[in-house]
Short mmCIF file of C-alpha atoms in Angstrom, two decimals:
data_model
loop_
_atom_site.label_atom_id
_atom_site.label_comp_id
_atom_site.label_asym_id
_atom_site.label_seq_id
_atom_site.Cartn_x
_atom_site.Cartn_y
_atom_site.Cartn_z
CA MET A 1297 -22.81 -36.93 37.59
CA ARG A 1298 -19.33 -37.34 36.05
CA LEU A 1299 -20.85 -38.67 32.82
CA ARG A 1300 -23.21 -35.73 32.58
CA GLN A 1301 -20.35 -33.22 32.93
CA SER A 1302 -18.31 -35.05 30.31
CA LEU A 1303 -21.22 -35.07 27.87
CA THR A 1304 -21.88 -31.37 28.50
CA ILE A 1305 -18.22 -30.49 27.87
CA LEU A 1306 -18.19 -32.64 24.73
CA LEU A 1307 -21.38 -31.02 23.46
CA LEU A 1308 -20.03 -27.51 24.12
CA ALA A 1309 -16.76 -28.39 22.36
CA MET A 1310 -18.66 -29.65 19.32
CA LEU A 1311 -20.82 -26.52 19.22
CA ALA A 1312 -17.77 -24.26 19.54
CA SER A 1313 -15.96 -26.06 16.72
CA ALA A 1314 -19.02 -25.71 14.49
CA CYS A 1315 -18.84 -21.91 14.83
CA THR A 1316 -15.34 -21.46 13.47
CA PRO A 1317 -15.10 -18.90 10.65
CA ARG A 1318 -14.23 -20.03 7.14
CA VAL A 1319 -12.06 -17.99 4.78
CA GLU A 1320 -11.93 -18.69 1.05
CA LEU A 1321 -9.48 -17.32 -1.47
CA ALA A 1322 -10.75 -17.23 -5.04
CA VAL A 1323 -8.97 -16.17 -8.20
CA PRO A 1324 -10.95 -13.62 -10.28
CA ASN A 1325 -12.11 -14.71 -13.73
CA GLU A 1326 -11.09 -11.43 -15.38
CA PRO A 1327 -7.67 -9.79 -15.20
CA ILE A 1328 -7.22 -6.90 -12.81
CA ASN A 1329 -6.98 -3.57 -14.64
CA ILE A 1330 -5.46 -0.56 -12.93
CA ASN A 1331 -5.85 2.75 -14.73
CA LEU A 1332 -3.22 5.28 -13.78
CA ASN A 1333 -4.35 8.49 -15.36
CA VAL A 1334 -1.93 10.71 -13.52
CA LYS A 1335 -0.78 14.12 -14.60
CA ILE A 1336 2.61 14.98 -13.20
CA GLU A 1337 3.67 18.58 -13.15
CA HIS A 1338 6.88 19.74 -11.64
CA GLU A 1339 8.83 22.93 -11.39
CA ILE A 1340 12.54 23.14 -10.79
CA TYR A 1341 13.95 26.19 -9.11
CA ILE A 1342 17.67 26.81 -9.39
CA ARG A 1343 19.31 29.35 -7.16
CA VAL A 1344 22.75 30.37 -8.31
CA ASP A 1345 25.23 32.39 -6.34
CA LYS A 1346 26.12 35.73 -7.93
CA GLN A 1347 29.75 34.70 -8.47
CA LEU A 1348 28.67 31.49 -10.20
CA ASP A 1349 26.12 33.43 -12.21
CA SER A 1350 28.87 35.64 -13.58
CA ILE A 1351 30.89 32.54 -14.56
CA ILE A 1352 27.97 30.73 -16.20
CA ASN A 1353 26.34 33.68 -17.98
CA GLU A 1354 25.78 33.69 -21.73
CA ASP A 1355 28.83 35.84 -22.43
CA SER A 1356 31.27 33.37 -20.84
CA GLY A 1357 30.95 30.88 -23.70
CA LEU A 1358 30.68 27.98 -21.26
CA PHE A 1359 27.24 26.96 -22.54
#
């Protein structure tokens, strides 16, 4: 009886080890190309205080 249990456990262990998943990592033959066709649009809003606006206007000669 003891021998039969041992053989059953051994057989189940062998079957369980045969079902382990296998993972492979392979290097591609061609280089990886990433196309970044991106159009970037941006808008900048500047809010100026009225006192600063009077200092930085075109008549002040600062710019």
